PDB file of C-alpha atoms in Angstrom:
ATOM      1  CA  UNK A1383       0.000   0.000   0.000  1.00  0.00           C
ATOM      2  CA  UNK A1384       2.676   2.510   0.932  1.00  0.00           C
ATOM      3  CA  UNK A1385       4.466   2.078  -2.424  1.00  0.00           C
ATOM      4  CA  UNK A1386       1.307   2.904  -4.316  1.00  0.00           C
ATOM      5  CA  UNK A1387       0.632   5.937  -2.113  1.00  0.00           C
ATOM      6  CA  UNK A1388       4.245   7.069  -2.494  1.00  0.00           C
ATOM      7  CA  UNK A1389       3.824   6.976  -6.276  1.00  0.00           C
ATOM      8  CA  UNK A1390       0.649   9.051  -6.006  1.00  0.00           C
ATOM      9  CA  UNK A1391       2.454  11.560  -3.789  1.00  0.00           C
ATOM     10  CA  UNK A1392       5.044  12.040  -6.500  1.00  0.00           C
ATOM     11  CA  UNK A1393       2.268  12.773  -8.979  1.00  0.00           C
ATOM     12  CA  UNK A1394       0.544  15.195  -6.558  1.00  0.00           C
ATOM     13  CA  UNK A1395      -2.615  13.073  -6.534  1.00  0.00           C
ATOM     14  CA  UNK A1396      -4.887  13.658  -3.496  1.00  0.00           C
ATOM     15  CA  UNK A1397      -5.257  10.223  -1.984  1.00  0.00           C
ATOM     16  CA  UNK A1398      -6.186   8.497   1.281  1.00  0.00           C
ATOM     17  CA  UNK A1399      -5.834   4.684   1.376  1.00  0.00           C
ATOM     18  CA  UNK A1400      -7.196   2.404   4.065  1.00  0.00           C
ATOM     19  CA  UNK A1401      -6.293  -1.217   4.629  1.00  0.00           C
ATOM     20  CA  UNK A1402      -7.823  -3.613   7.150  1.00  0.00           C
ATOM     21  CA  UNK A1403      -7.052  -7.223   7.933  1.00  0.00           C
ATOM     22  CA  UNK A1404      -6.201  -9.752  10.603  1.00  0.00           C
ATOM     23  CA  UNK A1405      -2.705  -9.881  12.054  1.00  0.00           C
ATOM     24  CA  UNK A1406      -2.029 -12.460  14.747  1.00  0.00           C
ATOM     25  CA  UNK A1407      -5.778 -12.934  15.133  1.00  0.00           C
ATOM     26  CA  UNK A1408      -6.536  -9.237  15.709  1.00  0.00           C
ATOM     27  CA  UNK A1409      -8.309  -6.845  13.363  1.00  0.00           C
ATOM     28  CA  UNK A1410      -5.790  -4.211  12.313  1.00  0.00           C
ATOM     29  CA  UNK A1411      -6.076  -0.949  10.441  1.00  0.00           C
ATOM     30  CA  UNK A1412      -3.587   1.034   8.365  1.00  0.00           C
ATOM     31  CA  UNK A1413      -4.048   4.285   6.519  1.00  0.00           C
ATOM     32  CA  UNK A1414      -1.772   6.378   4.363  1.00  0.00           C
ATOM     33  CA  UNK A1415      -2.320   9.584   2.464  1.00  0.00           C
ATOM     34  CA  UNK A1416      -0.755  12.145   0.224  1.00  0.00           C
ATOM     35  CA  UNK A1417      -0.219  15.689   1.443  1.00  0.00           C
ATOM     36  CA  UNK A1418      -2.366  17.016  -1.385  1.00  0.00           C
ATOM     37  CA  UNK A1419      -5.384  15.203   0.103  1.00  0.00           C
ATOM     38  CA  UNK A1420      -5.555  17.904   2.792  1.00  0.00           C
ATOM     39  CA  UNK A1421      -6.160  15.267   5.491  1.00  0.00           C
ATOM     40  CA  UNK A1422      -4.020  14.596   8.581  1.00  0.00           C
ATOM     41  CA  UNK A1423      -4.217  10.806   8.331  1.00  0.00           C
ATOM     42  CA  UNK A1424      -3.278  10.277  11.999  1.00  0.00           C
ATOM     43  CA  UNK A1425      -6.079  12.511  13.272  1.00  0.00           C
ATOM     44  CA  UNK A1426      -8.534  11.090  10.727  1.00  0.00           C
ATOM     45  CA  UNK A1427      -7.682   7.527  11.796  1.00  0.00           C
ATOM     46  CA  UNK A1428      -7.930   8.319  15.492  1.00  0.00           C
ATOM     47  CA  UNK A1429     -11.418   9.757  15.039  1.00  0.00           C
ATOM     48  CA  UNK A1430     -12.551   6.960  12.712  1.00  0.00           C
ATOM     49  CA  UNK A1431     -11.301   4.173  14.956  1.00  0.00           C
ATOM     50  CA  UNK A1432     -12.852   5.770  18.042  1.00  0.00           C
ATOM     51  CA  UNK A1433     -16.242   5.759  16.275  1.00  0.00           C
ATOM     52  CA  UNK A1434     -15.791   2.060  15.528  1.00  0.00           C
ATOM     53  CA  UNK A1435     -14.790   1.133  19.079  1.00  0.00           C
ATOM     54  CA  UNK A1436     -11.107   0.778  18.228  1.00  0.00           C
ATOM     55  CA  UNK A1437      -8.064   2.911  18.781  1.00  0.00           C
ATOM     56  CA  UNK A1438      -5.070   4.209  16.916  1.00  0.00           C
ATOM     57  CA  UNK A1439      -3.575   7.218  15.236  1.00  0.00           C
ATOM     58  CA  UNK A1440      -0.348   8.368  13.705  1.00  0.00           C
ATOM     59  CA  UNK A1441       1.444  10.934  11.632  1.00  0.00           C
ATOM     60  CA  UNK A1442       0.096  13.306   8.990  1.00  0.00           C
ATOM     61  CA  UNK A1443       0.697  10.768   6.204  1.00  0.00           C
ATOM     62  CA  UNK A1444       0.488   7.365   7.966  1.00  0.00           C
ATOM     63  CA  UNK A1445      -1.493   5.767  10.797  1.00  0.00           C
ATOM     64  CA  UNK A1446      -2.339   2.397  12.247  1.00  0.00           C
ATOM     65  CA  UNK A1447      -4.564   0.945  14.904  1.00  0.00           C
ATOM     66  CA  UNK A1448      -6.993  -1.767  15.884  1.00  0.00           C
ATOM     67  CA  UNK A1449     -10.650  -2.472  15.268  1.00  0.00           C
ATOM     68  CA  UNK A1450     -12.893  -4.704  17.412  1.00  0.00           C
ATOM     69  CA  UNK A1451     -13.089  -8.282  16.122  1.00  0.00           C
ATOM     70  CA  UNK A1452     -16.180  -8.899  14.046  1.00  0.00           C
ATOM     71  CA  UNK A1453     -16.276  -5.391  12.567  1.00  0.00           C
ATOM     72  CA  UNK A1454     -17.370  -5.734   8.956  1.00  0.00           C
ATOM     73  CA  UNK A1455     -15.202  -4.120   6.291  1.00  0.00           C
ATOM     74  CA  UNK A1456     -18.254  -2.337   4.843  1.00  0.00           C
ATOM     75  CA  UNK A1457     -18.786  -0.674   8.221  1.00  0.00           C
ATOM     76  CA  UNK A1458     -15.198   0.610   8.232  1.00  0.00           C
ATOM     77  CA  UNK A1459     -15.260   1.915   4.674  1.00  0.00           C
ATOM     78  CA  UNK A1460     -18.720   3.512   5.013  1.00  0.00           C
ATOM     79  CA  UNK A1461     -17.661   5.320   8.199  1.00  0.00           C
ATOM     80  CA  UNK A1462     -14.407   6.440   6.518  1.00  0.00           C
ATOM     81  CA  UNK A1463     -16.258   7.806   3.475  1.00  0.00           C
ATOM     82  CA  UNK A1464     -18.644   9.719   5.722  1.00  0.00           C
ATOM     83  CA  UNK A1465     -15.822  11.151   7.812  1.00  0.00           C
ATOM     84  CA  UNK A1466     -13.827  12.120   4.717  1.00  0.00           C
ATOM     85  CA  UNK A1467     -16.946  13.749   3.276  1.00  0.00           C
ATOM     86  CA  UNK A1468     -17.214  15.867   6.432  1.00  0.00           C
ATOM     87  CA  UNK A1469     -13.683  17.251   5.855  1.00  0.00           C
TER      88      UNK A1469
END
């Protein structure tokens, strides 16, 4: 994911990418973004994960955290789209 985002950054493409999956049996979350997206990815992730019952955060262009087990991917992506739409 980070390689693809890094390429987009070089092209000045506004982009926020989110990845979710299981690592060692726990639901994990990663997000990365280009500066041209106008989003502080760490703050965005912290707010998103709090709404989902998880926790995390990070830097302006990268963040990670955890999501409660059983959280559906559609729930994560729908909440992210709504939160991004509010920005």
